[in-house]
JSON list of C-alpha atoms in Angstrom, two decimals:
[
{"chain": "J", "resi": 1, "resn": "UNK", "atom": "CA", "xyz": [-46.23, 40.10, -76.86]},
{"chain": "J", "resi": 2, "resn": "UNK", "atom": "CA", "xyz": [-49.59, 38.16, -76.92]},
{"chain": "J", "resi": 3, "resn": "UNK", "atom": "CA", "xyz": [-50.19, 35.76, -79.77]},
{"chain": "J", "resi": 4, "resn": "UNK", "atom": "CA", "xyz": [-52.77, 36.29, -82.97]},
{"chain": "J", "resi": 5, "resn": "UNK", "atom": "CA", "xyz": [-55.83, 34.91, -81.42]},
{"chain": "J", "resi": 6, "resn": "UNK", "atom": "CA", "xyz": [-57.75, 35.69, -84.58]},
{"chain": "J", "resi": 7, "resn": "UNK", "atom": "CA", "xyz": [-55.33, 33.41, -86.39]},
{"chain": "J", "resi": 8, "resn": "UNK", "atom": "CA", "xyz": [-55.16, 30.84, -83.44]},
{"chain": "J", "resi": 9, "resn": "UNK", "atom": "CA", "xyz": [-56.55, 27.53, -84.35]},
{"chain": "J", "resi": 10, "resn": "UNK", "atom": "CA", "xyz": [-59.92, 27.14, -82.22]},
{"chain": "J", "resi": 11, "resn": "UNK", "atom": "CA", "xyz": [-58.07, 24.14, -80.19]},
{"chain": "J", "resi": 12, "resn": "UNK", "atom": "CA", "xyz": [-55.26, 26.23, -79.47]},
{"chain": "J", "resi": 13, "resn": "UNK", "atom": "CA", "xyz": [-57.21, 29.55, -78.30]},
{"chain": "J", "resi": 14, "resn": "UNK", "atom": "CA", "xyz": [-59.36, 26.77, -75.84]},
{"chain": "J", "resi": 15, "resn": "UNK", "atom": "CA", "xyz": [-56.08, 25.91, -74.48]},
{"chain": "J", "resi": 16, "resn": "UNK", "atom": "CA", "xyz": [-54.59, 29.30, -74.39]},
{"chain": "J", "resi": 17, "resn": "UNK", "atom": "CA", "xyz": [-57.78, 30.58, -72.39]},
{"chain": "J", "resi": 18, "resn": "UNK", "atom": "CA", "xyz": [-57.71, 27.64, -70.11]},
{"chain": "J", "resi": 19, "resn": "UNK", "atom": "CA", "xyz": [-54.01, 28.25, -69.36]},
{"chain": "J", "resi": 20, "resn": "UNK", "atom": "CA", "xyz": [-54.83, 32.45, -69.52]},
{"chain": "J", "resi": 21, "resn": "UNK", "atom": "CA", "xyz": [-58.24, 32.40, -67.29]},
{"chain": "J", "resi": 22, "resn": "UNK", "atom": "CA", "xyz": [-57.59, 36.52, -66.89]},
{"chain": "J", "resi": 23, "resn": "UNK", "atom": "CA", "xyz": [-56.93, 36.82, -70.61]},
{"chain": "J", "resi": 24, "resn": "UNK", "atom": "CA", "xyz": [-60.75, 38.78, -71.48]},
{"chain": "J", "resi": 25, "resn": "UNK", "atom": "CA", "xyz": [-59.11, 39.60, -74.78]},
{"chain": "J", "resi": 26, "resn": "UNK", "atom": "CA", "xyz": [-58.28, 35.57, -76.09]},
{"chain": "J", "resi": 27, "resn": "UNK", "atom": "CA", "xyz": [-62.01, 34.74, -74.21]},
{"chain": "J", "resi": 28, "resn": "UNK", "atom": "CA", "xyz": [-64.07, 37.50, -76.23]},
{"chain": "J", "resi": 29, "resn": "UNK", "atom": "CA", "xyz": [-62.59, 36.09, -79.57]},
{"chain": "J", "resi": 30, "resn": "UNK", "atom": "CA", "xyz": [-63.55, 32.75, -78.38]},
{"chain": "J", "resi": 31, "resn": "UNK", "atom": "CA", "xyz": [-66.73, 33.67, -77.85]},
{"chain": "J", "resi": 32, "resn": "UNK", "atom": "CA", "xyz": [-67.34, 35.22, -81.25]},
{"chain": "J", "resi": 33, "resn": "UNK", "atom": "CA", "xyz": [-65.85, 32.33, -82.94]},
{"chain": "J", "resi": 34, "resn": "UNK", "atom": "CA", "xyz": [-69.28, 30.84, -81.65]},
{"chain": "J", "resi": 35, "resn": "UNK", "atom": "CA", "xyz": [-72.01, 30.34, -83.86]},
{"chain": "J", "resi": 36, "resn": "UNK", "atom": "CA", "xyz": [-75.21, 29.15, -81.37]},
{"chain": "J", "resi": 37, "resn": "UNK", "atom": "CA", "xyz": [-77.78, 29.92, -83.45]},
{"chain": "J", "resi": 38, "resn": "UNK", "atom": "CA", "xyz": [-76.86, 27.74, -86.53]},
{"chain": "J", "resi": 39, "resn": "UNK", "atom": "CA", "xyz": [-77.60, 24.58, -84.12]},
{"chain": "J", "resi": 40, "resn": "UNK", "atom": "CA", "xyz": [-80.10, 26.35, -82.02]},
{"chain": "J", "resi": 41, "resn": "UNK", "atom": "CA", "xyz": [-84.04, 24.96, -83.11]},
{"chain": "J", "resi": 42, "resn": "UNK", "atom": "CA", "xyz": [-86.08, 28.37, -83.43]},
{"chain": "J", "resi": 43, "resn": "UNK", "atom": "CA", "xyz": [-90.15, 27.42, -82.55]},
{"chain": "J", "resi": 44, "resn": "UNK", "atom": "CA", "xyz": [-92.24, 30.79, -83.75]},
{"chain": "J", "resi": 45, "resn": "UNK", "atom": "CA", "xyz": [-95.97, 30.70, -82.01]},
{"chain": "J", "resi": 46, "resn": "UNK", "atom": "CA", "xyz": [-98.26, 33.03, -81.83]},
{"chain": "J", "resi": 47, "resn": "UNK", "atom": "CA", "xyz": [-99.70, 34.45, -78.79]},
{"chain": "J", "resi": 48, "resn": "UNK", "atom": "CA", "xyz": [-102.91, 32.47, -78.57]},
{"chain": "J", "resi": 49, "resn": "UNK", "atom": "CA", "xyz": [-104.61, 29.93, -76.18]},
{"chain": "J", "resi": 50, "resn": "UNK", "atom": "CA", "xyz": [-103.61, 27.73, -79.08]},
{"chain": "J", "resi": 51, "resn": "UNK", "atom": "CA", "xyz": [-100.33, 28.88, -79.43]},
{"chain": "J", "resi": 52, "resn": "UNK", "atom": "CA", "xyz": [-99.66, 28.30, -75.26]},
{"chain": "J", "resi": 53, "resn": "UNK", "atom": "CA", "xyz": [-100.64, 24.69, -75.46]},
{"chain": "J", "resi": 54, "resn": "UNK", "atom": "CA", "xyz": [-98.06, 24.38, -78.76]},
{"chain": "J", "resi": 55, "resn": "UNK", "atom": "CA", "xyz": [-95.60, 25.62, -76.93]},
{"chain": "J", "resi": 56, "resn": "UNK", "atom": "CA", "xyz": [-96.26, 23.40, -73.66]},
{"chain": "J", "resi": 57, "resn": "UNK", "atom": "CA", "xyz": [-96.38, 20.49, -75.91]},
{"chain": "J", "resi": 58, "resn": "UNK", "atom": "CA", "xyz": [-92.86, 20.81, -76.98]},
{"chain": "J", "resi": 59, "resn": "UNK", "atom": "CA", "xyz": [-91.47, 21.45, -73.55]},
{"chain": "J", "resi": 60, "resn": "UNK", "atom": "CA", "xyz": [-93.35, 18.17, -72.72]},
{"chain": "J", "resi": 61, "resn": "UNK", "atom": "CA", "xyz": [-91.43, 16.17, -75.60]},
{"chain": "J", "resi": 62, "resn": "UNK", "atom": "CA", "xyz": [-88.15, 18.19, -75.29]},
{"chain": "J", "resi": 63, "resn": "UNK", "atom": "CA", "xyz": [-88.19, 17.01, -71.49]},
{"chain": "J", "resi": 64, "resn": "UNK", "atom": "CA", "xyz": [-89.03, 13.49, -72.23]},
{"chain": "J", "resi": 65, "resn": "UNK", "atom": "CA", "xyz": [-86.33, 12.67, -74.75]},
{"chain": "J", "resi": 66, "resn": "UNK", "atom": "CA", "xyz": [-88.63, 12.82, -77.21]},
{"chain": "J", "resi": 67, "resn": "UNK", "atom": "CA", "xyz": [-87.74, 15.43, -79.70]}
]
């Protein structure tokens, strides 16, 4: 009988996937356990000459260390 995953502790289900690689079920609640887009930075430009060189400047500083 497999274990609760939705009930595992998150350092638990890591280990139990690690030790379980074939395990798809224990992995998909892993990965829903996720939350990306909570850290993620979201940059919203609009689709002008303008907007391009924005964009390019934050790739620029993003790549330097910058920001």
């Amino acid at each position: 009988m497999k274990p609760d995953f939705k009930k595992m502790p998150r350092k638990e289900l890591i280990a139990y996937v690690l030790a379980h690689r074939d395990d798809n079920e224990a992995f998909e609640v892993l990965i829903d356990r996720r939350s990306p887009d909570s850290e993620a930075t979201w940059y919203h430009f609009p689709y002008t000459e303008e907007g391009q060189q924005q964009m390019e400047e934050v790739f620029r500083r993003k790549l330097e260390g910058e920001i």
